[in-house]
Amino acid sequence: MHSTEQRVMALEGALACHSVLYLVGCAGIGKSWLVNEWLKGAPYSHWPVRAGGGVAAALAQFLPGESAGQARAQAVQAVAQVIRRAAPTLLVIDHLHEASADELAFWAQVRGQLQSARGVRIVALSRRHLPLSWPVHDILPKSPRRPAGAGSAE
């Protein structure tokens, strides 16, 4: 099994090559823990978001728009603008497997706005593979054991 340092270095290497990462693994395997370990030594602020709560619809209801699509586009722009201003930052979308199809579309649009933004990285965490065109990186152990003292992984 890889050491904590090796896993963190693997995540760092993947983030150096890709502005967007998609980590998939069963509950308790250490997805959230690994991201938090990487953040300890990284010069990034942390913007955690839990998917599955209808964030796209919640934001869109506060924005003017003639249609739901127009309001969502404005919500995407607003989120992207806030994240860009916070750079360097890491947007962590946790529990992506709980997101509705509408919310997955929202996060895909946010990704599109931010994937080339300077100083912005996105990591999406999910318990299962989803139909996304995001780079998937296998940097997690194959068993759900966490290193001693890792605490809660989710």
mmCIF file of C-alpha atoms in Angstrom:
data_model
loop_
_atom_site.group_PDB
_atom_site.id
_atom_site.type_symbol
_atom_site.label_atom_id
_atom_site.label_comp_id
_atom_site.label_asym_id
_atom_site.label_seq_id
_atom_site.Cartn_x
_atom_site.Cartn_y
_atom_site.Cartn_z
ATOM 1 C CA MET A 1 0.000 0.000 0.000
ATOM 2 C CA HIS A 2 1.207 3.486 -0.770
ATOM 3 C CA SER A 3 2.212 5.807 2.032
ATOM 4 C CA THR A 4 0.335 9.009 2.772
ATOM 5 C CA GLU A 5 3.195 11.014 1.308
ATOM 6 C CA GLN A 6 3.120 8.990 -1.926
ATOM 7 C CA ARG A 7 -0.646 9.491 -2.300
ATOM 8 C CA VAL A 8 -0.361 13.230 -1.657
ATOM 9 C CA MET A 9 2.509 13.483 -4.161
ATOM 10 C CA ALA A 10 0.431 11.587 -6.737
ATOM 11 C CA LEU A 11 -2.432 14.043 -6.245
ATOM 12 C CA GLU A 12 -0.024 16.969 -6.510
ATOM 13 C CA GLY A 13 1.430 15.573 -9.720
ATOM 14 C CA ALA A 14 -2.021 15.067 -11.213
ATOM 15 C CA LEU A 15 -3.067 18.616 -10.266
ATOM 16 C CA ALA A 16 0.120 19.976 -11.827
ATOM 17 C CA CYS A 17 -0.909 18.410 -15.145
ATOM 18 C CA HIS A 18 -4.680 18.871 -15.004
ATOM 19 C CA SER A 19 -6.813 21.737 -13.750
ATOM 20 C CA VAL A 20 -9.699 19.311 -13.197
ATOM 21 C CA LEU A 21 -9.567 15.916 -11.485
ATOM 22 C CA TYR A 22 -12.266 13.362 -10.832
ATOM 23 C CA LEU A 23 -11.548 10.941 -7.976
ATOM 24 C CA VAL A 24 -13.747 7.863 -7.722
ATOM 25 C CA GLY A 25 -13.790 5.395 -4.856
ATOM 26 C CA CYS A 26 -16.063 3.663 -2.399
ATOM 27 C CA ALA A 27 -17.219 5.330 0.815
ATOM 28 C CA GLY A 28 -14.457 5.591 3.388
ATOM 29 C CA ILE A 29 -11.556 4.960 1.021
ATOM 30 C CA GLY A 30 -10.070 8.389 1.680
ATOM 31 C CA LYS A 31 -11.018 10.713 -1.174
ATOM 32 C CA SER A 32 -11.828 13.718 1.028
ATOM 33 C CA TRP A 33 -9.007 12.894 3.422
ATOM 34 C CA LEU A 34 -6.472 12.847 0.570
ATOM 35 C CA VAL A 35 -7.591 16.245 -0.732
ATOM 36 C CA ASN A 36 -7.402 17.691 2.798
ATOM 37 C CA GLU A 37 -3.887 16.265 3.250
ATOM 38 C CA TRP A 38 -2.783 17.863 -0.034
ATOM 39 C CA LEU A 39 -4.252 21.207 1.009
ATOM 40 C CA LYS A 40 -2.085 21.276 4.153
ATOM 41 C CA GLY A 41 0.987 21.981 2.043
ATOM 42 C CA ALA A 42 -0.600 23.765 -0.905
ATOM 43 C CA PRO A 43 -0.864 27.522 -1.421
ATOM 44 C CA TYR A 44 -4.555 27.196 -2.306
ATOM 45 C CA SER A 45 -7.670 28.337 -0.500
ATOM 46 C CA HIS A 46 -10.321 25.640 -0.195
ATOM 47 C CA TRP A 47 -13.887 25.981 -1.498
ATOM 48 C CA PRO A 48 -15.739 22.810 -0.509
ATOM 49 C CA VAL A 49 -19.187 22.201 -2.019
ATOM 50 C CA ARG A 50 -21.439 19.218 -1.401
ATOM 51 C CA ALA A 51 -23.257 18.131 -4.535
ATOM 52 C CA GLY A 52 -26.765 16.779 -4.456
ATOM 53 C CA GLY A 53 -28.348 19.722 -2.707
ATOM 54 C CA GLY A 54 -29.709 21.404 -5.805
ATOM 55 C CA VAL A 55 -27.177 24.234 -5.750
ATOM 56 C CA ALA A 56 -27.894 25.153 -9.374
ATOM 57 C CA ALA A 57 -31.612 25.653 -8.743
ATOM 58 C CA ALA A 58 -30.966 27.445 -5.444
ATOM 59 C CA LEU A 59 -28.623 29.962 -7.060
ATOM 60 C CA ALA A 60 -30.764 30.443 -10.141
ATOM 61 C CA GLN A 61 -33.825 31.452 -8.130
ATOM 62 C CA PHE A 62 -32.000 34.572 -6.932
ATOM 63 C CA LEU A 63 -30.861 35.679 -10.377
ATOM 64 C CA PRO A 64 -32.973 37.487 -12.945
ATOM 65 C CA GLY A 65 -33.630 35.608 -16.138
ATOM 66 C CA GLU A 66 -36.386 35.073 -18.614
ATOM 67 C CA SER A 67 -35.929 31.303 -18.512
ATOM 68 C CA ALA A 68 -34.520 28.629 -16.244
ATOM 69 C CA GLY A 69 -31.653 28.126 -18.711
ATOM 70 C CA GLN A 70 -30.802 31.805 -18.694
ATOM 71 C CA ALA A 71 -30.893 31.917 -14.883
ATOM 72 C CA ARG A 72 -28.637 28.847 -14.692
ATOM 73 C CA ALA A 73 -26.174 30.437 -17.116
ATOM 74 C CA GLN A 74 -26.055 33.483 -14.846
ATOM 75 C CA ALA A 75 -25.541 31.233 -11.805
ATOM 76 C CA VAL A 76 -22.633 29.504 -13.583
ATOM 77 C CA GLN A 77 -21.077 32.883 -14.371
ATOM 78 C CA ALA A 78 -21.522 34.066 -10.770
ATOM 79 C CA VAL A 79 -19.910 30.952 -9.261
ATOM 80 C CA ALA A 80 -17.038 31.053 -11.765
ATOM 81 C CA GLN A 81 -16.407 34.736 -11.052
ATOM 82 C CA VAL A 82 -16.273 34.199 -7.273
ATOM 83 C CA ILE A 83 -13.883 31.241 -7.639
ATOM 84 C CA ARG A 84 -11.623 33.153 -10.078
ATOM 85 C CA ARG A 85 -11.370 36.065 -7.646
ATOM 86 C CA ALA A 86 -10.332 33.693 -4.850
ATOM 87 C CA ALA A 87 -7.425 32.258 -6.851
ATOM 88 C CA PRO A 88 -5.316 30.448 -6.054
ATOM 89 C CA THR A 89 -8.106 28.146 -4.965
ATOM 90 C CA LEU A 90 -9.236 24.544 -5.086
ATOM 91 C CA LEU A 91 -12.945 23.953 -5.704
ATOM 92 C CA VAL A 92 -13.829 20.571 -4.193
ATOM 93 C CA ILE A 93 -17.159 19.150 -5.353
ATOM 94 C CA ASP A 94 -17.839 16.308 -2.934
ATOM 95 C CA HIS A 95 -20.504 13.598 -3.236
ATOM 96 C CA LEU A 96 -20.944 14.223 -6.958
ATOM 97 C CA HIS A 97 -22.724 10.859 -7.164
ATOM 98 C CA GLU A 98 -25.671 12.506 -5.337
ATOM 99 C CA ALA A 99 -26.117 15.242 -7.952
ATOM 100 C CA SER A 100 -29.158 15.315 -10.220
ATOM 101 C CA ALA A 101 -28.706 15.440 -13.989
ATOM 102 C CA ASP A 102 -29.421 19.182 -13.850
ATOM 103 C CA GLU A 103 -26.779 19.709 -11.175
ATOM 104 C CA LEU A 104 -24.222 17.608 -13.111
ATOM 105 C CA ALA A 105 -24.861 19.875 -16.100
ATOM 106 C CA PHE A 106 -24.373 22.920 -13.850
ATOM 107 C CA TRP A 107 -21.007 21.671 -12.550
ATOM 108 C CA ALA A 108 -19.931 20.746 -16.085
ATOM 109 C CA GLN A 109 -20.639 24.336 -17.145
ATOM 110 C CA VAL A 110 -18.741 25.688 -14.127
ATOM 111 C CA ARG A 111 -15.860 23.421 -15.085
ATOM 112 C CA GLY A 112 -15.982 24.803 -18.618
ATOM 113 C CA GLN A 113 -15.701 28.353 -17.278
ATOM 114 C CA LEU A 114 -12.853 27.551 -14.891
ATOM 115 C CA GLN A 115 -10.739 24.838 -16.497
ATOM 116 C CA SER A 116 -8.320 27.348 -18.001
ATOM 117 C CA ALA A 117 -8.544 29.948 -15.225
ATOM 118 C CA ARG A 118 -5.147 30.767 -13.757
ATOM 119 C CA GLY A 119 -4.665 29.509 -10.195
ATOM 120 C CA VAL A 120 -7.909 27.513 -10.094
ATOM 121 C CA ARG A 121 -8.132 23.755 -9.679
ATOM 122 C CA ILE A 122 -11.239 21.586 -9.415
ATOM 123 C CA VAL A 123 -11.458 18.181 -7.757
ATOM 124 C CA ALA A 124 -14.725 16.249 -7.961
ATOM 125 C CA LEU A 125 -15.233 13.310 -5.604
ATOM 126 C CA SER A 126 -17.682 10.491 -6.255
ATOM 127 C CA ARG A 127 -18.442 7.001 -5.024
ATOM 128 C CA ARG A 128 -19.126 5.772 -8.537
ATOM 129 C CA HIS A 129 -18.226 6.610 -12.119
ATOM 130 C CA LEU A 130 -20.552 9.113 -13.729
ATOM 131 C CA PRO A 131 -20.975 9.958 -17.408
ATOM 132 C CA LEU A 132 -18.543 12.870 -17.322
ATOM 133 C CA SER A 133 -15.747 13.781 -19.687
ATOM 134 C CA TRP A 134 -13.500 14.790 -16.772
ATOM 135 C CA PRO A 135 -10.043 13.226 -16.328
ATOM 136 C CA VAL A 136 -10.296 10.291 -13.904
ATOM 137 C CA HIS A 137 -7.198 9.587 -11.852
ATOM 138 C CA ASP A 138 -6.632 6.377 -9.952
ATOM 139 C CA ILE A 139 -4.512 7.538 -7.050
ATOM 140 C CA LEU A 140 -6.398 5.834 -4.248
ATOM 141 C CA PRO A 141 -5.674 2.498 -2.589
ATOM 142 C CA LYS A 142 -7.710 -0.500 -3.693
ATOM 143 C CA SER A 143 -9.061 -1.234 -0.188
ATOM 144 C CA PRO A 144 -11.218 1.021 1.999
ATOM 145 C CA ARG A 145 -8.603 1.195 4.754
ATOM 146 C CA ARG A 146 -7.438 4.632 5.790
ATOM 147 C CA PRO A 147 -4.023 5.308 7.276
ATOM 148 C CA ALA A 148 -3.951 5.349 11.065
ATOM 149 C CA GLY A 149 -5.128 8.683 12.409
ATOM 150 C CA ALA A 150 -6.795 9.675 9.142
ATOM 151 C CA GLY A 151 -10.160 10.340 10.780
ATOM 152 C CA SER A 152 -13.322 10.460 8.732
ATOM 153 C CA ALA A 153 -12.798 10.218 5.006
ATOM 154 C CA GLU A 154 -16.200 11.494 3.967
#
